[in-house]
């Protein structure tokens, strides 16, 4: 059993807009194993920013991969120091760790992280479902030694029952999937119910909405997101991973 460290390489052209896209990831296991993974669906990257020079970006990915592979002979390799070399609009996120990973589970654990942060690199059947995202959140919390409760039931105003997906620290977590063909009445009713719950909770929990949305430009989803954001400023799109969630729990 050992510690698996990873960091996501991202492109963020504007600090003001906050828009970013995942381009690659580096993994380091305490036995010395290292791996670099980069995207292959470059059309999606170009759709994000059509001013990018894709050949130059591919060359940058190759240079980083070569550097990771060359470091295999360096017993003093440090992932944090390695990632700190890149500090511009192209940068590595903070290094994160998942503990108690056996060598036998290493390949599967790395693939799970890749599926969470790079959904479109996998065919539809292998992309993470809500149960996979929930399980991954639990792993992150356990690695941070944060206690959580699964599907707790709370009592709100007027004795209404409020059932979260998870609670940890002072957060109550609810998952939403907005990737359907349209936002139907059932989904909107759930959104409105959670807006009411957020305003009528007795236990002072901060509502944390984790939603999966592949295309943030969809206008039909905007009303649902605006309702949720009106009652909580912690509504995070986890379609491209859990980096923003990790900022809350680190």
XYZ file of C-alpha atoms in Angstrom:
250
model
C 0.000 0.000 0.000
C 1.228 3.477 -0.767
C 0.472 7.052 -1.755
C -0.478 8.025 -5.309
C 0.124 11.684 -6.153
C -1.298 13.407 -9.193
C -1.602 16.865 -10.700
C -3.733 18.152 -13.578
C -2.130 20.282 -16.305
C -4.565 23.012 -17.371
C -4.895 25.906 -19.749
C -6.521 29.017 -18.230
C -6.320 31.957 -20.658
C -8.051 34.473 -18.388
C -8.068 34.863 -14.613
C -11.093 37.137 -14.976
C -13.372 34.670 -16.773
C -12.126 31.677 -14.824
C -12.493 29.433 -17.882
C -10.052 26.532 -18.104
C -9.589 23.203 -19.795
C -7.702 20.087 -18.716
C -4.886 19.104 -21.069
C -2.862 16.473 -19.233
C -2.034 14.826 -15.927
C 1.090 13.524 -14.229
C 1.055 10.639 -11.733
C 3.662 9.585 -9.183
C 3.569 6.501 -6.958
C 5.882 6.219 -3.983
C 7.679 3.190 -5.429
C 9.021 5.533 -8.106
C 6.445 4.812 -10.806
C 5.673 7.864 -12.978
C 3.211 8.396 -15.800
C 2.198 11.314 -18.004
C -1.196 11.354 -19.727
C -2.351 13.940 -22.276
C -5.493 14.504 -24.305
C -5.869 13.229 -27.853
C -9.159 14.971 -28.775
C -7.567 18.205 -29.926
C -10.685 19.468 -31.695
C -12.280 19.973 -28.287
C -9.257 22.012 -27.173
C -9.467 24.121 -30.338
C -13.193 24.667 -29.741
C -12.310 26.007 -26.290
C -9.838 28.535 -27.750
C -9.484 28.765 -31.515
C -6.372 30.957 -31.189
C -4.278 28.100 -29.785
C -1.448 26.725 -31.894
C -2.181 22.999 -31.631
C 1.130 21.768 -33.163
C 3.069 23.834 -30.607
C 0.815 22.552 -27.827
C 1.419 18.954 -28.903
C 5.156 19.658 -28.848
C 4.823 21.018 -25.296
C 3.016 17.825 -24.237
C 5.823 15.729 -25.730
C 8.481 17.797 -23.936
C 6.747 17.310 -20.567
C 6.317 13.582 -21.205
C 10.007 13.251 -22.128
C 10.968 15.116 -18.958
C 8.821 12.805 -16.819
C 10.355 9.726 -18.440
C 13.884 11.117 -18.060
C 13.258 11.665 -14.363
C 12.847 7.904 -13.819
C 16.578 7.697 -13.189
C 16.428 10.458 -10.577
C 15.830 9.011 -7.082
C 15.249 12.522 -5.708
C 12.325 13.255 -8.037
C 9.715 15.446 -6.351
C 6.339 15.864 -8.071
C 5.541 19.166 -6.364
C 8.826 20.727 -7.467
C 8.363 19.315 -10.961
C 4.900 20.878 -11.321
C 6.021 24.255 -9.988
C 8.182 24.729 -13.094
C 5.050 25.517 -15.076
C 3.518 28.770 -13.899
C 1.687 30.590 -16.676
C -1.656 30.199 -18.432
C -0.390 26.631 -18.884
C 0.110 25.255 -15.398
C -0.258 22.275 -13.105
C -2.867 22.366 -10.364
C -1.910 21.709 -6.772
C -0.624 18.163 -6.308
C -3.181 15.877 -4.695
C -2.845 12.478 -3.050
C -4.884 9.320 -2.751
C -3.629 7.079 0.030
C -3.650 3.326 0.613
C -3.310 2.360 -3.038
C -1.764 -1.063 -3.614
C 0.518 -1.749 -6.570
C -2.086 -4.196 -7.861
C -4.715 -1.403 -7.852
C -2.404 1.292 -9.237
C -3.369 1.025 -12.907
C -7.102 0.986 -12.105
C -6.770 3.970 -9.755
C -4.890 6.024 -12.347
C -7.544 5.225 -14.946
C -10.296 6.253 -12.517
C -8.654 9.670 -12.087
C -8.262 9.999 -15.848
C -11.959 9.207 -16.338
C -12.936 11.881 -13.787
C -10.839 14.659 -15.339
C -10.860 13.656 -19.027
C -14.302 12.209 -19.740
C -14.197 12.805 -23.494
C -11.028 10.734 -23.872
C -13.159 7.660 -23.155
C -16.066 6.168 -25.056
C -19.550 6.801 -23.679
C -19.816 3.463 -21.852
C -16.605 4.125 -19.889
C -17.362 7.686 -18.853
C -18.107 8.143 -15.146
C -21.663 7.856 -13.919
C -22.998 9.634 -10.847
C -22.194 6.626 -8.634
C -18.571 6.772 -9.842
C -18.352 10.500 -9.045
C -19.833 9.912 -5.591
C -17.341 7.120 -4.901
C -14.449 9.322 -6.037
C -15.554 12.131 -3.712
C -15.462 9.638 -0.829
C -11.900 8.640 -1.745
C -10.811 12.280 -1.735
C -12.423 12.913 1.645
C -10.876 9.767 3.127
C -7.452 10.759 1.780
C -7.852 14.123 3.525
C -8.995 12.278 6.685
C -12.296 14.152 6.572
C -15.252 12.399 8.152
C -18.431 12.294 6.098
C -21.946 10.874 6.377
C -23.698 9.226 3.435
C -27.338 10.162 2.725
C -28.034 11.812 6.084
C -31.544 12.958 6.866
C -31.979 16.388 8.423
C -35.037 18.217 9.672
C -35.795 21.610 8.164
C -38.342 24.268 8.968
C -41.939 23.053 9.237
C -40.506 19.600 10.103
C -39.661 18.972 6.444
C -37.149 16.169 5.837
C -33.984 17.202 4.011
C -31.865 14.375 2.606
C -28.379 15.212 1.342
C -26.171 12.888 -0.692
C -23.338 13.534 1.803
C -22.415 15.835 4.622
C -18.856 16.694 5.670
C -17.436 19.546 7.733
C -20.147 22.202 7.443
C -21.248 21.243 3.916
C -24.319 19.391 2.724
C -23.621 17.895 -0.724
C -26.145 17.283 -3.506
C -25.305 15.888 -6.966
C -27.061 16.953 -10.178
C -26.662 15.620 -13.721
C -27.611 18.199 -16.362
C -26.394 16.226 -19.382
C -29.829 15.030 -20.510
C -31.352 16.110 -23.799
C -33.442 18.701 -21.988
C -34.192 19.959 -18.518
C -37.522 18.300 -17.764
C -40.078 19.121 -15.081
C -38.708 16.446 -12.761
C -35.246 18.026 -12.781
C -36.595 21.552 -12.353
C -38.780 20.430 -9.439
C -35.676 18.959 -7.768
C -33.806 22.221 -8.346
C -36.637 24.267 -6.820
C -36.935 21.852 -3.890
C -33.248 22.255 -3.077
C -33.514 26.018 -3.348
C -36.246 25.803 -0.694
C -34.165 23.380 1.403
C -31.183 25.736 1.356
C -33.325 28.545 2.761
C -35.095 26.400 5.346
C -32.321 24.305 6.862
C -32.064 24.381 10.652
C -28.514 23.040 10.972
C -26.617 25.866 9.213
C -25.102 23.507 6.649
C -23.712 25.189 3.544
C -25.339 23.709 0.459
C -22.682 22.397 -1.952
C -24.065 21.605 -5.408
C -21.895 19.310 -7.545
C -23.301 19.190 -11.049
C -22.179 17.479 -14.245
C -22.620 19.570 -17.394
C -20.572 18.941 -20.524
C -21.592 22.168 -22.301
C -21.820 25.267 -20.101
C -23.212 27.223 -23.073
C -26.550 25.394 -23.013
C -29.210 28.055 -22.528
C -31.872 25.580 -21.360
C -29.790 24.766 -18.266
C -29.246 28.410 -17.315
C -32.514 28.870 -15.343
C -31.749 25.812 -13.173
C -28.206 27.005 -12.452
C -29.379 30.538 -11.696
C -31.905 29.201 -9.177
C -29.243 27.106 -7.442
C -26.657 29.893 -7.460
C -29.189 32.269 -5.940
C -29.199 30.183 -2.736
C -25.577 28.961 -2.685
C -22.307 30.283 -4.093
C -20.900 26.750 -3.988
C -22.216 25.278 -7.248
C -19.361 23.439 -8.977
C -19.289 21.722 -12.358
C -17.447 18.419 -11.879
C -17.591 17.363 -15.532
C -13.860 18.083 -15.836
C -12.915 16.779 -12.421
C -12.779 17.722 -8.769
C -10.091 20.429 -8.705
C -12.491 23.133 -7.509
C -13.937 20.776 -4.897
C -10.455 20.054 -3.599
C -9.901 23.771 -3.022
C -12.783 23.670 -0.534
C -11.551 20.668 1.415
C -7.774 21.215 1.317
